[in-house]
Coordinates of C-alpha atoms in Angstrom, one line a residue:
M1 CA 119.7 -74.0 26.4
A2 CA 122.1 -76.8 25.4
A3 CA 124.3 -76.8 22.3
Y4 CA 123.0 -78.9 19.5
P5 CA 124.7 -80.7 16.6
V6 CA 123.8 -79.6 13.1
D7 CA 124.2 -81.3 9.7
P8 CA 126.5 -78.8 7.9
R9 CA 125.0 -79.7 4.5
D10 CA 121.4 -79.5 5.8
P11 CA 121.2 -76.9 8.6
D12 CA 117.8 -75.9 10.0
P13 CA 116.5 -72.5 8.9
S14 CA 117.4 -70.6 12.1
Y15 CA 121.0 -71.8 12.0
L16 CA 121.4 -70.8 8.3
S17 CA 119.8 -67.5 9.0
F18 CA 122.3 -66.8 11.8
W19 CA 125.2 -67.5 9.3
R20 CA 123.7 -65.0 6.9
E21 CA 123.6 -62.2 9.4
R22 CA 126.6 -59.8 9.5
H23 CA 128.9 -61.1 12.3
L24 CA 132.6 -61.0 12.8
C25 CA 133.9 -64.5 13.2
T26 CA 137.0 -66.3 14.4
L27 CA 139.1 -68.9 12.6
T28 CA 141.1 -71.4 14.6
T29 CA 144.1 -73.0 12.8
P30 CA 146.8 -75.3 14.2
R31 CA 150.3 -74.0 14.8
L32 CA 153.3 -76.2 14.2
D33 CA 153.4 -77.1 17.9
G34 CA 149.7 -78.0 17.8
S35 CA 148.6 -75.0 19.8
P36 CA 145.5 -73.1 18.4
H37 CA 145.9 -69.8 16.5
V38 CA 142.7 -67.8 16.7
V39 CA 142.1 -64.7 14.6
P40 CA 139.1 -62.6 13.6
V41 CA 137.9 -63.1 10.1
G42 CA 134.9 -62.7 7.8
V43 CA 133.3 -66.1 7.0
T44 CA 130.8 -67.2 4.4
Y45 CA 128.8 -70.5 4.7
D46 CA 127.7 -72.4 1.7
P47 CA 125.8 -75.6 2.9
E48 CA 125.0 -76.6 -0.7
A49 CA 128.7 -77.0 -1.5
G50 CA 129.6 -78.1 2.1
L51 CA 132.1 -75.2 2.4
A52 CA 132.9 -72.2 4.5
R53 CA 135.2 -69.6 2.9
V54 CA 137.6 -67.0 4.3
I55 CA 139.4 -64.5 2.0
T56 CA 142.8 -63.4 3.1
N57 CA 146.3 -62.5 2.1
K58 CA 148.5 -65.3 0.9
S59 CA 151.3 -64.2 3.4
S60 CA 149.1 -64.4 6.5
A61 CA 149.9 -66.7 9.4
K62 CA 146.6 -68.5 9.0
V63 CA 147.5 -69.4 5.4
G64 CA 150.9 -70.6 6.5
H65 CA 149.3 -72.8 9.3
V66 CA 146.8 -74.3 6.8
L67 CA 149.4 -75.0 4.2
T68 CA 151.8 -76.6 6.8
A69 CA 149.1 -78.8 8.3
A70 CA 147.5 -79.7 5.0
A71 CA 150.8 -80.9 3.6
S72 CA 150.7 -83.9 6.0
Q73 CA 147.0 -84.5 5.9
R74 CA 144.0 -84.1 3.6
G75 CA 143.5 -80.5 4.7
A76 CA 144.2 -78.8 8.0
R77 CA 141.7 -79.3 10.7
V78 CA 140.2 -75.9 11.5
A79 CA 137.1 -74.3 13.0
V80 CA 135.2 -71.0 12.4
C81 CA 132.9 -69.6 15.0
Q82 CA 130.6 -66.6 15.5
V83 CA 128.8 -65.4 18.6
D84 CA 126.0 -62.9 19.3
G85 CA 125.0 -62.8 22.9
R86 CA 123.9 -66.2 23.9
R87 CA 123.7 -67.4 20.3
W88 CA 126.7 -69.0 18.8
A89 CA 127.6 -71.3 15.9
T90 CA 130.7 -73.3 14.9
L91 CA 131.6 -75.0 11.7
E92 CA 134.5 -77.5 11.6
G93 CA 136.3 -79.1 8.7
R94 CA 139.4 -79.6 6.7
A95 CA 140.9 -76.4 5.1
T96 CA 142.9 -75.9 2.0
V97 CA 144.2 -72.8 0.3
S98 CA 143.3 -71.8 -3.3
A99 CA 144.7 -69.1 -5.5
E100 CA 142.4 -70.0 -8.4
P101 CA 140.8 -66.8 -9.7
A102 CA 137.3 -68.4 -10.0
R103 CA 137.4 -69.7 -6.4
I104 CA 138.6 -66.3 -5.1
A105 CA 135.9 -64.5 -7.1
E106 CA 133.2 -66.7 -5.7
A107 CA 134.5 -66.1 -2.2
E108 CA 134.6 -62.4 -2.8
R109 CA 131.0 -62.4 -4.1
R110 CA 129.7 -64.3 -1.1
Y111 CA 131.7 -62.0 1.2
A112 CA 130.1 -58.9 -0.4
E113 CA 126.7 -60.5 -0.1
R114 CA 127.1 -61.3 3.6
Y115 CA 129.1 -58.2 4.8
G116 CA 127.5 -55.6 2.5
R117 CA 130.7 -54.4 0.9
V118 CA 132.9 -55.5 -1.9
P119 CA 136.4 -56.4 -0.7
S120 CA 139.2 -54.0 -1.8
P121 CA 141.3 -55.3 -4.7
N122 CA 144.2 -57.4 -3.5
P123 CA 146.5 -59.2 -6.0
S124 CA 147.8 -61.3 -3.0
R125 CA 144.4 -62.6 -2.1
V126 CA 143.7 -66.3 -1.7
V127 CA 140.7 -68.2 -0.3
I128 CA 140.8 -70.6 2.6
E129 CA 138.1 -73.2 1.7
I130 CA 136.9 -75.4 4.6
E131 CA 135.3 -78.7 3.6
L132 CA 132.8 -79.0 6.4
T133 CA 132.7 -82.1 8.5
S134 CA 130.6 -81.0 11.5
A135 CA 128.6 -78.1 12.9
M136 CA 127.1 -77.1 16.2
G137 CA 125.5 -74.1 17.8
R138 CA 123.0 -72.6 20.3
G139 CA 120.3 -70.4 19.1

């Protein structure tokens, strides 16, 4: 079965359903030298807002990469991906980092909904928001 493109703001029901299942994901961010930095993360997908969200600590390498790349562009070019056997899905876009309490609370709420647990309190938490530009997958 071939990979197929997806409208990230209007995914088909099976693609959206896959993103609502509990799966560990990866986030790929650009290092200063342009090489990819790939780490495991929890991701939430909000097609209505055209966003994917990752909660993390403000001192993490992924936040540093996003902030560095975003300073010279309109957001850092990143990708999040999940896989389950032969099924996989990727969301791509431009990432920014927010420390706004309302944005973090929304990301935490969505994380709890998808992963079935409320994240531990973390005063150093930020949210990486990815403004989606493309999506693809194989179901």
